[in-house]
Amino acid sequence: MSEGRPQLNQDPRLRAMIMPIFRFDPNSPSDRPFGLGTAFRIDPWGNCATAFHVIEEMLKLYKGKVILRDDVRFAALEIEGILYGAPPVPKDAWRPLSGFYAEAGATQPALLHEKPEIKNLTEIACLTIGRSHRRTPMPYMPVALTSEPPGVGDVVTGYGFAGLDVAKDGKGEDRPMTQYLYESAGKVIEVTPADLQSTMPWPRFRVSAEWPSGMSGGPVVNAAGNVIGVISRGWTGEADSTATHFAGWDVSRRTFASLDPFAPRRFRAFAAIDGDGNVRFAGQDVDEAKAFAAKAGLTVRAVSFSPDTGEWLSI
């Protein structure tokens, strides 16, 4: 792989975890969806990470809270495998958003008749996007929230849908939908800490890699194979891109609350525990855990849990 340049990577394992996201108008279902960027799965319950600016235009302020606009929707395109040519989109491949969490601010309007607008303060967001089937466990990427910050000289790899849905060859709205997963590796050349006085207050790092439009929101993976941030900015043709990293502040812990901040592939959950100390159920809804436990006389605890080993710790 050429360092710094995007290379096609259609690995089915990665395609099951990394998805392109699209915007569409719910009042015009026949119109063509519009490609926005990339999101990736981070836990067994459908939670995904992306960059805040990817979904920013679909949000609005209502009574001081950030909510989804009524006139736009978005969905992830789930393609688990490799498709050749221009086949139709598989049944149930469009995966709707069922929840989101993001922290944002508001601008102060200069005039009384103007409305405040959303201000990006974190450049990270959590989306809940269900899977199309349950034949196999939910795939997800291991995330290091606090334990593995980027360092200058580290080699990292960004993944995303470079050139997502870009019009080419003069084709208009009737063109086929293009969505190919790419990867691009480079060295960390600068790390900037969080600065609340900056116009971009989130912690970030620059990488000598080309991460073009469409890769925004995609995962940045370190040499240990753990995700340490999301792609934030990049330019086509230039090996100088920026990512937002998780370890620089506690906002990432609140945004991705299902993750154990100190250990990749461990999760914070409500678990139903049997008499032998085995986890029989683990989820994000305490009432669901209690209902499961009540049927079998199990104990419910808040835990840090590893699906790989079954090991758990009370929290």
PDB file of C-alpha atoms in Angstrom:
ATOM      1  CA  MET A   1       0.000   0.000   0.000  1.00  0.00           C
ATOM      2  CA  SER A   2       1.347   3.468  -0.905  1.00  0.00           C
ATOM      3  CA  GLU A   3       1.615   5.553   2.222  1.00  0.00           C
ATOM      4  CA  GLY A   4      -0.635   8.579   2.196  1.00  0.00           C
ATOM      5  CA  ARG A   5      -2.728   7.649  -0.855  1.00  0.00           C
ATOM      6  CA  PRO A   6      -6.221   6.098  -0.682  1.00  0.00           C
ATOM      7  CA  GLN A   7      -6.293   2.432  -1.633  1.00  0.00           C
ATOM      8  CA  LEU A   8      -9.441   0.425  -2.355  1.00  0.00           C
ATOM      9  CA  ASN A   9     -10.293  -2.001   0.459  1.00  0.00           C
ATOM     10  CA  GLN A  10     -13.471  -4.020   0.009  1.00  0.00           C
ATOM     11  CA  ASP A  11     -12.738  -6.469   2.835  1.00  0.00           C
ATOM     12  CA  PRO A  12     -16.189  -7.926   3.729  1.00  0.00           C
ATOM     13  CA  ARG A  13     -15.256  -7.899   7.422  1.00  0.00           C
ATOM     14  CA  LEU A  14     -14.618  -4.160   7.308  1.00  0.00           C
ATOM     15  CA  ARG A  15     -17.684  -3.499   5.132  1.00  0.00           C
ATOM     16  CA  ALA A  16     -19.817  -5.076   7.877  1.00  0.00           C
ATOM     17  CA  MET A  17     -18.523  -2.503  10.373  1.00  0.00           C
ATOM     18  CA  ILE A  18     -17.942   0.641   8.291  1.00  0.00           C
ATOM     19  CA  MET A  19     -20.878   2.145   6.393  1.00  0.00           C
ATOM     20  CA  PRO A  20     -21.591   5.125   4.128  1.00  0.00           C
ATOM     21  CA  ILE A  21     -24.397   7.393   5.278  1.00  0.00           C
ATOM     22  CA  PHE A  22     -26.844   9.250   3.048  1.00  0.00           C
ATOM     23  CA  ARG A  23     -29.397  12.037   3.407  1.00  0.00           C
ATOM     24  CA  PHE A  24     -32.827  12.035   1.804  1.00  0.00           C
ATOM     25  CA  ASP A  25     -36.046  14.040   1.808  1.00  0.00           C
ATOM     26  CA  PRO A  26     -38.890  12.090   3.496  1.00  0.00           C
ATOM     27  CA  ASN A  27     -41.429  14.126   1.522  1.00  0.00           C
ATOM     28  CA  SER A  28     -39.864  13.118  -1.797  1.00  0.00           C
ATOM     29  CA  PRO A  29     -39.121   9.392  -1.468  1.00  0.00           C
ATOM     30  CA  SER A  30     -38.481   9.013  -5.181  1.00  0.00           C
ATOM     31  CA  ASP A  31     -35.608  11.520  -5.123  1.00  0.00           C
ATOM     32  CA  ARG A  32     -32.059  10.241  -5.110  1.00  0.00           C
ATOM     33  CA  PRO A  33     -30.295  10.032  -1.700  1.00  0.00           C
ATOM     34  CA  PHE A  34     -27.285  12.307  -1.205  1.00  0.00           C
ATOM     35  CA  GLY A  35     -23.999  10.906   0.145  1.00  0.00           C
ATOM     36  CA  LEU A  36     -22.765  12.505   3.374  1.00  0.00           C
ATOM     37  CA  GLY A  37     -19.842  10.567   4.813  1.00  0.00           C
ATOM     38  CA  THR A  38     -18.868   7.559   6.905  1.00  0.00           C
ATOM     39  CA  ALA A  39     -19.938   5.944  10.186  1.00  0.00           C
ATOM     40  CA  PHE A  40     -18.682   2.794  11.913  1.00  0.00           C
ATOM     41  CA  ARG A  41     -20.038   0.335  14.467  1.00  0.00           C
ATOM     42  CA  ILE A  42     -18.501   0.474  17.958  1.00  0.00           C
ATOM     43  CA  ASP A  43     -20.483  -1.968  20.131  1.00  0.00           C
ATOM     44  CA  PRO A  44     -22.787  -5.032  19.998  1.00  0.00           C
ATOM     45  CA  TRP A  45     -25.973  -2.910  20.261  1.00  0.00           C
ATOM     46  CA  GLY A  46     -25.832  -0.882  17.054  1.00  0.00           C
ATOM     47  CA  ASN A  47     -24.112   2.257  18.330  1.00  0.00           C
ATOM     48  CA  CYS A  48     -21.887   3.918  15.734  1.00  0.00           C
ATOM     49  CA  ALA A  49     -19.418   6.790  15.679  1.00  0.00           C
ATOM     50  CA  THR A  50     -19.050   9.564  13.128  1.00  0.00           C
ATOM     51  CA  ALA A  51     -17.882  13.169  12.870  1.00  0.00           C
ATOM     52  CA  PHE A  52     -20.342  15.811  14.061  1.00  0.00           C
ATOM     53  CA  HIS A  53     -19.971  17.935  10.928  1.00  0.00           C
ATOM     54  CA  VAL A  54     -21.191  14.997   8.799  1.00  0.00           C
ATOM     55  CA  ILE A  55     -24.664  15.177  10.383  1.00  0.00           C
ATOM     56  CA  GLU A  56     -24.677  18.838  11.443  1.00  0.00           C
ATOM     57  CA  GLU A  57     -26.943  20.071   8.633  1.00  0.00           C
ATOM     58  CA  MET A  58     -29.613  17.561   9.647  1.00  0.00           C
ATOM     59  CA  LEU A  59     -29.913  18.976  13.168  1.00  0.00           C
ATOM     60  CA  LYS A  60     -31.658  22.005  14.617  1.00  0.00           C
ATOM     61  CA  LEU A  61     -32.070  23.719  17.975  1.00  0.00           C
ATOM     62  CA  TYR A  62     -35.409  23.364  19.714  1.00  0.00           C
ATOM     63  CA  LYS A  63     -35.872  24.879  23.166  1.00  0.00           C
ATOM     64  CA  GLY A  64     -32.139  24.766  23.691  1.00  0.00           C
ATOM     65  CA  LYS A  65     -31.789  21.118  22.660  1.00  0.00           C
ATOM     66  CA  VAL A  66     -30.289  19.580  19.546  1.00  0.00           C
ATOM     67  CA  ILE A  67     -32.880  17.526  17.647  1.00  0.00           C
ATOM     68  CA  LEU A  68     -33.290  16.113  14.147  1.00  0.00           C
ATOM     69  CA  ARG A  69     -34.896  18.312  11.518  1.00  0.00           C
ATOM     70  CA  ASP A  70     -38.319  17.216  10.295  1.00  0.00           C
ATOM     71  CA  ASP A  71     -37.591  17.800   6.619  1.00  0.00           C
ATOM     72  CA  VAL A  72     -34.535  15.552   6.270  1.00  0.00           C
ATOM     73  CA  ARG A  73     -33.680  11.976   7.162  1.00  0.00           C
ATOM     74  CA  PHE A  74     -30.623   9.879   6.823  1.00  0.00           C
ATOM     75  CA  ALA A  75     -29.752   6.223   6.670  1.00  0.00           C
ATOM     76  CA  ALA A  76     -26.676   4.042   6.519  1.00  0.00           C
ATOM     77  CA  LEU A  77     -26.145   1.691   3.605  1.00  0.00           C
ATOM     78  CA  GLU A  78     -25.238  -1.727   4.993  1.00  0.00           C
ATOM     79  CA  ILE A  79     -23.456  -3.924   2.444  1.00  0.00           C
ATOM     80  CA  GLU A  80     -21.950  -6.980   4.145  1.00  0.00           C
ATOM     81  CA  GLY A  81     -19.904  -8.455   1.333  1.00  0.00           C
ATOM     82  CA  ILE A  82     -18.695  -7.409  -2.098  1.00  0.00           C
ATOM     83  CA  LEU A  83     -21.010  -6.378  -4.925  1.00  0.00           C
ATOM     84  CA  TYR A  84     -19.788  -6.191  -8.517  1.00  0.00           C
ATOM     85  CA  GLY A  85     -21.076  -4.008 -11.323  1.00  0.00           C
ATOM     86  CA  ALA A  86     -24.212  -1.963 -10.653  1.00  0.00           C
ATOM     87  CA  PRO A  87     -26.586  -4.347  -8.844  1.00  0.00           C
ATOM     88  CA  PRO A  88     -29.777  -3.214  -7.080  1.00  0.00           C
ATOM     89  CA  VAL A  89     -29.476  -2.353  -3.396  1.00  0.00           C
ATOM     90  CA  PRO A  90     -30.203  -5.518  -1.351  1.00  0.00           C
ATOM     91  CA  LYS A  91     -33.398  -5.790   0.674  1.00  0.00           C
ATOM     92  CA  ASP A  92     -33.138  -4.098   4.086  1.00  0.00           C
ATOM     93  CA  ALA A  93     -29.715  -2.606   3.210  1.00  0.00           C
ATOM     94  CA  TRP A  94     -30.915   0.925   4.053  1.00  0.00           C
ATOM     95  CA  ARG A  95     -30.588   1.132   7.835  1.00  0.00           C
ATOM     96  CA  PRO A  96     -32.481   3.997   9.529  1.00  0.00           C
ATOM     97  CA  LEU A  97     -31.302   6.026  12.472  1.00  0.00           C
ATOM     98  CA  SER A  98     -33.030   4.986  15.703  1.00  0.00           C
ATOM     99  CA  GLY A  99     -31.198   7.344  18.059  1.00  0.00           C
ATOM    100  CA  PHE A 100     -28.292   9.742  18.386  1.00  0.00           C
ATOM    101  CA  TYR A 101     -26.278  11.615  20.987  1.00  0.00           C
ATOM    102  CA  ALA A 102     -24.067  14.617  20.423  1.00  0.00           C
ATOM    103  CA  GLU A 103     -23.039  17.665  22.406  1.00  0.00           C
ATOM    104  CA  ALA A 104     -23.173  21.033  20.719  1.00  0.00           C
ATOM    105  CA  GLY A 105     -23.376  24.742  21.446  1.00  0.00           C
ATOM    106  CA  ALA A 106     -25.373  27.618  20.017  1.00  0.00           C
ATOM    107  CA  THR A 107     -24.278  30.837  18.353  1.00  0.00           C
ATOM    108  CA  GLN A 108     -25.582  34.109  19.749  1.00  0.00           C
ATOM    109  CA  PRO A 109     -27.427  36.012  16.993  1.00  0.00           C
ATOM    110  CA  ALA A 110     -26.417  39.604  16.354  1.00  0.00           C
ATOM    111  CA  LEU A 111     -30.010  40.724  15.826  1.00  0.00           C
ATOM    112  CA  LEU A 112     -33.101  39.977  17.926  1.00  0.00           C
ATOM    113  CA  HIS A 113     -35.110  38.565  15.015  1.00  0.00           C
ATOM    114  CA  GLU A 114     -32.374  36.054  14.124  1.00  0.00           C
ATOM    115  CA  LYS A 115     -32.389  32.544  15.548  1.00  0.00           C
ATOM    116  CA  PRO A 116     -29.385  30.936  17.236  1.00  0.00           C
ATOM    117  CA  GLU A 117     -27.627  28.295  15.177  1.00  0.00           C
ATOM    118  CA  ILE A 118     -25.886  25.077  16.169  1.00  0.00           C
ATOM    119  CA  LYS A 119     -22.195  25.381  16.936  1.00  0.00           C
ATOM    120  CA  ASN A 120     -19.913  22.376  16.572  1.00  0.00           C
ATOM    121  CA  LEU A 121     -18.025  22.005  19.865  1.00  0.00           C
ATOM    122  CA  THR A 122     -16.917  18.364  19.853  1.00  0.00           C
ATOM    123  CA  GLU A 123     -16.699  17.028  16.250  1.00  0.00           C
ATOM    124  CA  ILE A 124     -17.907  13.601  17.427  1.00  0.00           C
ATOM    125  CA  ALA A 125     -21.379  12.039  17.481  1.00  0.00           C
ATOM    126  CA  CYS A 126     -22.936   8.710  18.397  1.00  0.00           C
ATOM    127  CA  LEU A 127     -25.601   7.215  16.109  1.00  0.00           C
ATOM    128  CA  THR A 128     -27.715   4.141  16.800  1.00  0.00           C
ATOM    129  CA  ILE A 129     -28.210   2.137  13.598  1.00  0.00           C
ATOM    130  CA  GLY A 130     -29.697  -1.344  13.745  1.00  0.00           C
ATOM    131  CA  ARG A 131     -28.463  -4.266  11.696  1.00  0.00           C
ATOM    132  CA  SER A 132     -30.480  -5.871   8.915  1.00  0.00           C
ATOM    133  CA  HIS A 133     -30.261  -9.362  10.420  1.00  0.00           C
ATOM    134  CA  ARG A 134     -29.258 -11.350  13.520  1.00  0.00           C
ATOM    135  CA  ARG A 135     -27.758 -14.408  11.875  1.00  0.00           C
ATOM    136  CA  THR A 136     -24.384 -13.578  13.430  1.00  0.00           C
ATOM    137  CA  PRO A 137     -23.362 -11.304  16.329  1.00  0.00           C
ATOM    138  CA  MET A 138     -23.178  -7.560  15.650  1.00  0.00           C
ATOM    139  CA  PRO A 139     -19.709  -6.720  14.267  1.00  0.00           C
ATOM    140  CA  TYR A 140     -17.890  -3.730  15.743  1.00  0.00           C
ATOM    141  CA  MET A 141     -14.484  -2.075  15.817  1.00  0.00           C
ATOM    142  CA  PRO A 142     -12.476  -1.950  19.079  1.00  0.00           C
ATOM    143  CA  VAL A 143     -12.202   1.624  20.362  1.00  0.00           C
ATOM    144  CA  ALA A 144      -9.541   3.008  22.695  1.00  0.00           C
ATOM    145  CA  LEU A 145     -11.212   6.040  24.281  1.00  0.00           C
ATOM    146  CA  THR A 146      -8.501   7.064  26.737  1.00  0.00           C
ATOM    147  CA  SER A 147      -5.764   4.432  26.888  1.00  0.00           C
ATOM    148  CA  GLU A 148      -4.003   4.978  23.551  1.00  0.00           C
ATOM    149  CA  PRO A 149      -3.633   8.658  22.592  1.00  0.00           C
ATOM    150  CA  PRO A 150      -1.890   9.457  19.297  1.00  0.00           C
ATOM    151  CA  GLY A 151       1.759  10.442  19.337  1.00  0.00           C
ATOM    152  CA  VAL A 152       3.904  12.211  16.760  1.00  0.00           C
ATOM    153  CA  GLY A 153       5.492   9.611  14.507  1.00  0.00           C
ATOM    154  CA  ASP A 154       2.800   6.973  15.041  1.00  0.00           C
ATOM    155  CA  VAL A 155       1.531   5.286  11.888  1.00  0.00           C
ATOM    156  CA  VAL A 156      -2.269   5.291  11.674  1.00  0.00           C
ATOM    157  CA  THR A 157      -4.765   4.257   9.013  1.00  0.00           C
ATOM    158  CA  GLY A 158      -8.013   5.995   8.124  1.00  0.00           C
ATOM    159  CA  TYR A 159     -10.963   4.201   6.547  1.00  0.00           C
ATOM    160  CA  GLY A 160     -13.917   5.680   4.703  1.00  0.00           C
ATOM    161  CA  PHE A 161     -15.853   6.107   1.492  1.00  0.00           C
ATOM    162  CA  ALA A 162     -13.565   8.394  -0.490  1.00  0.00           C
ATOM    163  CA  GLY A 163     -15.431  10.279  -3.201  1.00  0.00           C
ATOM    164  CA  LEU A 164     -18.751   8.962  -1.900  1.00  0.00           C
ATOM    165  CA  ASP A 165     -21.471   9.380  -4.512  1.00  0.00           C
ATOM    166  CA  VAL A 166     -19.578  12.057  -6.441  1.00  0.00           C
ATOM    167  CA  ALA A 167     -21.017  12.855  -9.890  1.00  0.00           C
ATOM    168  CA  LYS A 168     -18.612  11.900 -12.683  1.00  0.00           C
ATOM    169  CA  ASP A 169     -18.546  11.923 -16.473  1.00  0.00           C
ATOM    170  CA  GLY A 170     -21.340  14.449 -16.648  1.00  0.00           C
ATOM    171  CA  LYS A 171     -23.906  12.060 -15.200  1.00  0.00           C
ATOM    172  CA  GLY A 172     -26.719  13.645 -13.242  1.00  0.00           C
ATOM    173  CA  GLU A 173     -29.165  12.458 -10.621  1.00  0.00           C
ATOM    174  CA  ASP A 174     -29.856   9.253 -12.555  1.00  0.00           C
ATOM    175  CA  ARG A 175     -26.278   7.996 -12.146  1.00  0.00           C
ATOM    176  CA  PRO A 176     -25.602   4.724 -10.285  1.00  0.00           C
ATOM    177  CA  MET A 177     -24.770   5.082  -6.606  1.00  0.00           C
ATOM    178  CA  THR A 178     -21.037   4.700  -5.969  1.00  0.00           C
ATOM    179  CA  GLN A 179     -19.794   3.688  -2.536  1.00  0.00           C
ATOM    180  CA  TYR A 180     -16.400   2.022  -2.222  1.00  0.00           C
ATOM    181  CA  LEU A 181     -14.434   1.648   0.986  1.00  0.00           C
ATOM    182  CA  TYR A 182     -10.881   3.003   0.949  1.00  0.00           C
ATOM    183  CA  GLU A 183      -7.994   3.070   3.401  1.00  0.00           C
ATOM    184  CA  SER A 184      -5.076   5.483   3.616  1.00  0.00           C
ATOM    185  CA  ALA A 185      -2.161   5.318   6.074  1.00  0.00           C
ATOM    186  CA  GLY A 186       0.288   7.960   7.233  1.00  0.00           C
ATOM    187  CA  LYS A 187       2.307   9.233  10.141  1.00  0.00           C
ATOM    188  CA  VAL A 188       1.019  11.546  12.860  1.00  0.00           C
ATOM    189  CA  ILE A 189       2.803  14.866  12.332  1.00  0.00           C
ATOM    190  CA  GLU A 190       1.109  17.051  14.962  1.00  0.00           C
ATOM    191  CA  VAL A 191      -1.113  16.579  18.027  1.00  0.00           C
ATOM    192  CA  THR A 192      -3.212  19.512  19.281  1.00  0.00           C
ATOM    193  CA  PRO A 193      -4.855  19.363  22.721  1.00  0.00           C
ATOM    194  CA  ALA A 194      -8.402  20.468  23.420  1.00  0.00           C
ATOM    195  CA  ASP A 195      -8.701  24.252  23.650  1.00  0.00           C
ATOM    196  CA  LEU A 196     -12.060  25.679  24.684  1.00  0.00           C
ATOM    197  CA  GLN A 197     -11.048  29.127  23.392  1.00  0.00           C
ATOM    198  CA  SER A 198     -10.429  27.845  19.870  1.00  0.00           C
ATOM    199  CA  THR A 199     -12.935  27.846  17.014  1.00  0.00           C
ATOM    200  CA  MET A 200     -12.210  24.107  16.861  1.00  0.00           C
ATOM    201  CA  PRO A 201     -12.036  23.261  20.576  1.00  0.00           C
ATOM    202  CA  TRP A 202     -11.809  19.479  20.225  1.00  0.00           C
ATOM    203  CA  PRO A 203      -8.490  17.543  20.506  1.00  0.00           C
ATOM    204  CA  ARG A 204      -7.109  16.674  17.085  1.00  0.00           C
ATOM    205  CA  PHE A 205      -4.105  15.372  15.226  1.00  0.00           C
ATOM    206  CA  ARG A 206      -2.704  15.846  11.725  1.00  0.00           C
ATOM    207  CA  VAL A 207      -1.658  12.902   9.606  1.00  0.00           C
ATOM    208  CA  SER A 208       0.434  12.662   6.439  1.00  0.00           C
ATOM    209  CA  ALA A 209      -2.358  10.868   4.607  1.00  0.00           C
ATOM    210  CA  GLU A 210      -4.914  11.813   1.981  1.00  0.00           C
ATOM    211  CA  TRP A 211      -8.446  11.438   3.392  1.00  0.00           C
ATOM    212  CA  PRO A 212     -10.745  12.915   0.715  1.00  0.00           C
ATOM    213  CA  SER A 213     -14.367  13.990   0.996  1.00  0.00           C
ATOM    214  CA  GLY A 214     -16.609  11.057   1.890  1.00  0.00           C
ATOM    215  CA  MET A 215     -14.112   9.611   4.378  1.00  0.00           C
ATOM    216  CA  SER A 216     -15.213  12.149   7.013  1.00  0.00           C
ATOM    217  CA  GLY A 217     -16.495  10.345  10.089  1.00  0.00           C
ATOM    218  CA  GLY A 218     -14.541   7.190   9.332  1.00  0.00           C
ATOM    219  CA  PRO A 219     -12.340   5.404  11.895  1.00  0.00           C
ATOM    220  CA  VAL A 220      -8.651   6.112  12.437  1.00  0.00           C
ATOM    221  CA  VAL A 221      -6.881   2.932  13.564  1.00  0.00           C
ATOM    222  CA  ASN A 222      -3.496   2.701  15.290  1.00  0.00           C
ATOM    223  CA  ALA A 223      -0.820   0.006  14.989  1.00  0.00           C
ATOM    224  CA  ALA A 224      -2.493  -2.038  17.734  1.00  0.00           C
ATOM    225  CA  GLY A 225      -5.665  -2.257  15.649  1.00  0.00           C
ATOM    226  CA  ASN A 226      -7.738   0.004  17.887  1.00  0.00           C
ATOM    227  CA  VAL A 227      -9.763   3.040  16.766  1.00  0.00           C
ATOM    228  CA  ILE A 228      -8.366   6.198  18.374  1.00  0.00           C
ATOM    229  CA  GLY A 229     -10.376   8.856  16.553  1.00  0.00           C
ATOM    230  CA  VAL A 230     -12.558   9.872  13.608  1.00  0.00           C
ATOM    231  CA  ILE A 231     -11.594  11.514  10.337  1.00  0.00           C
ATOM    232  CA  SER A 232     -12.463  15.195  10.451  1.00  0.00           C
ATOM    233  CA  ARG A 233     -10.870  17.027   7.520  1.00  0.00           C
ATOM    234  CA  GLY A 234      -8.995  16.131   4.365  1.00  0.00           C
ATOM    235  CA  TRP A 235      -8.355  17.313   0.846  1.00  0.00           C
ATOM    236  CA  THR A 236      -8.209  15.367  -2.390  1.00  0.00           C
ATOM    237  CA  GLY A 237      -4.641  15.226  -3.680  1.00  0.00           C
ATOM    238  CA  GLU A 238      -2.999  16.360  -0.428  1.00  0.00           C
ATOM    239  CA  ALA A 239      -1.403  14.024   2.110  1.00  0.00           C
ATOM    240  CA  ASP A 240      -2.251  16.265   5.052  1.00  0.00           C
ATOM    241  CA  SER A 241      -5.464  15.441   6.900  1.00  0.00           C
ATOM    242  CA  THR A 242      -6.929  15.914  10.362  1.00  0.00           C
ATOM    243  CA  ALA A 243      -8.676  13.609  12.812  1.00  0.00           C
ATOM    244  CA  THR A 244     -10.415  14.173  16.131  1.00  0.00           C
ATOM    245  CA  HIS A 245      -9.036  11.894  18.821  1.00  0.00           C
ATOM    246  CA  PHE A 246     -10.889  10.460  21.779  1.00  0.00           C
ATOM    247  CA  ALA A 247      -8.236  10.480  24.506  1.00  0.00           C
ATOM    248  CA  GLY A 248      -7.839  14.235  24.837  1.00  0.00           C
ATOM    249  CA  TRP A 249     -10.927  14.942  26.995  1.00  0.00           C
ATOM    250  CA  ASP A 250     -13.898  13.390  28.774  1.00  0.00           C
ATOM    251  CA  VAL A 251     -16.482  14.344  26.119  1.00  0.00           C
ATOM    252  CA  SER A 252     -15.784  11.067  24.329  1.00  0.00           C
ATOM    253  CA  ARG A 253     -16.813   9.095  27.442  1.00  0.00           C
ATOM    254  CA  ARG A 254     -20.190  10.821  27.538  1.00  0.00           C
ATOM    255  CA  THR A 255     -20.750  10.579  23.804  1.00  0.00           C
ATOM    256  CA  PHE A 256     -19.878   6.878  23.589  1.00  0.00           C
ATOM    257  CA  ALA A 257     -21.288   5.845  26.945  1.00  0.00           C
ATOM    258  CA  SER A 258     -21.518   2.125  26.109  1.00  0.00           C
ATOM    259  CA  LEU A 259     -17.723   1.826  25.864  1.00  0.00           C
ATOM    260  CA  ASP A 260     -15.398   1.077  28.763  1.00  0.00           C
ATOM    261  CA  PRO A 261     -13.096   4.105  28.474  1.00  0.00           C
ATOM    262  CA  PHE A 262     -10.061   2.190  29.745  1.00  0.00           C
ATOM    263  CA  ALA A 263     -10.184  -1.035  27.712  1.00  0.00           C
ATOM    264  CA  PRO A 264     -10.972  -1.662  24.027  1.00  0.00           C
ATOM    265  CA  ARG A 265     -13.528  -4.432  23.390  1.00  0.00           C
ATOM    266  CA  ARG A 266     -15.068  -3.987  26.845  1.00  0.00           C
ATOM    267  CA  PHE A 267     -18.461  -2.379  27.341  1.00  0.00           C
ATOM    268  CA  ARG A 268     -20.501  -0.751  30.061  1.00  0.00           C
ATOM    269  CA  ALA A 269     -23.812  -2.578  30.296  1.00  0.00           C
ATOM    270  CA  PHE A 270     -26.582  -3.867  32.519  1.00  0.00           C
ATOM    271  CA  ALA A 271     -26.051  -7.604  32.869  1.00  0.00           C
ATOM    272  CA  ALA A 272     -28.146 -10.506  34.164  1.00  0.00           C
ATOM    273  CA  ILE A 273     -25.776 -12.764  36.138  1.00  0.00           C
ATOM    274  CA  ASP A 274     -26.507 -16.374  37.097  1.00  0.00           C
ATOM    275  CA  GLY A 275     -25.462 -18.148  40.312  1.00  0.00           C
ATOM    276  CA  ASP A 276     -22.165 -19.290  38.770  1.00  0.00           C
ATOM    277  CA  GLY A 277     -21.183 -15.735  37.861  1.00  0.00           C
ATOM    278  CA  ASN A 278     -21.906 -16.104  34.133  1.00  0.00           C
ATOM    279  CA  VAL A 279     -23.394 -13.283  32.078  1.00  0.00           C
ATOM    280  CA  ARG A 280     -26.650 -14.536  30.591  1.00  0.00           C
ATOM    281  CA  PHE A 281     -27.721 -11.182  29.149  1.00  0.00           C
ATOM    282  CA  ALA A 282     -26.030  -7.812  28.625  1.00  0.00           C
ATOM    283  CA  GLY A 283     -27.622  -4.669  27.217  1.00  0.00           C
ATOM    284  CA  GLN A 284     -28.028  -0.920  27.478  1.00  0.00           C
ATOM    285  CA  ASP A 285     -31.575  -0.914  28.899  1.00  0.00           C
ATOM    286  CA  VAL A 286     -31.799  -1.671  32.628  1.00  0.00           C
ATOM    287  CA  ASP A 287     -35.504  -2.512  32.385  1.00  0.00           C
ATOM    288  CA  GLU A 288     -34.793  -5.043  29.645  1.00  0.00           C
ATOM    289  CA  ALA A 289     -32.082  -6.611  31.811  1.00  0.00           C
ATOM    290  CA  LYS A 290     -34.440  -6.769  34.796  1.00  0.00           C
ATOM    291  CA  ALA A 291     -37.176  -8.391  32.720  1.00  0.00           C
ATOM    292  CA  PHE A 292     -34.750 -11.042  31.468  1.00  0.00           C
ATOM    293  CA  ALA A 293     -33.413 -11.667  34.987  1.00  0.00           C
ATOM    294  CA  ALA A 294     -36.879 -11.986  36.508  1.00  0.00           C
ATOM    295  CA  LYS A 295     -37.725 -14.947  34.267  1.00  0.00           C
ATOM    296  CA  ALA A 296     -34.782 -17.026  35.500  1.00  0.00           C
ATOM    297  CA  GLY A 297     -34.087 -15.696  38.989  1.00  0.00           C
ATOM    298  CA  LEU A 298     -30.887 -13.887  37.946  1.00  0.00           C
ATOM    299  CA  THR A 299     -29.155 -10.869  39.443  1.00  0.00           C
ATOM    300  CA  VAL A 300     -28.840  -7.575  37.569  1.00  0.00           C
ATOM    301  CA  ARG A 301     -25.643  -5.545  37.872  1.00  0.00           C
ATOM    302  CA  ALA A 302     -24.016  -2.608  36.129  1.00  0.00           C
ATOM    303  CA  VAL A 303     -20.823  -4.065  34.701  1.00  0.00           C
ATOM    304  CA  SER A 304     -17.841  -3.623  32.427  1.00  0.00           C
ATOM    305  CA  PHE A 305     -18.192  -6.645  30.189  1.00  0.00           C
ATOM    306  CA  SER A 306     -16.098  -8.456  27.558  1.00  0.00           C
ATOM    307  CA  PRO A 307     -18.231 -10.352  24.998  1.00  0.00           C
ATOM    308  CA  ASP A 308     -15.093 -12.160  23.828  1.00  0.00           C
ATOM    309  CA  THR A 309     -14.253 -13.780  27.186  1.00  0.00           C
ATOM    310  CA  GLY A 310     -17.419 -13.387  29.220  1.00  0.00           C
ATOM    311  CA  GLU A 311     -15.416 -11.668  31.942  1.00  0.00           C
ATOM    312  CA  TRP A 312     -17.145  -8.886  33.844  1.00  0.00           C
ATOM    313  CA  LEU A 313     -16.463  -6.394  36.623  1.00  0.00           C
ATOM    314  CA  SER A 314     -19.022  -4.475  38.676  1.00  0.00           C
ATOM    315  CA  ILE A 315     -18.972  -0.719  38.125  1.00  0.00           C
TER     316      ILE A 315
END
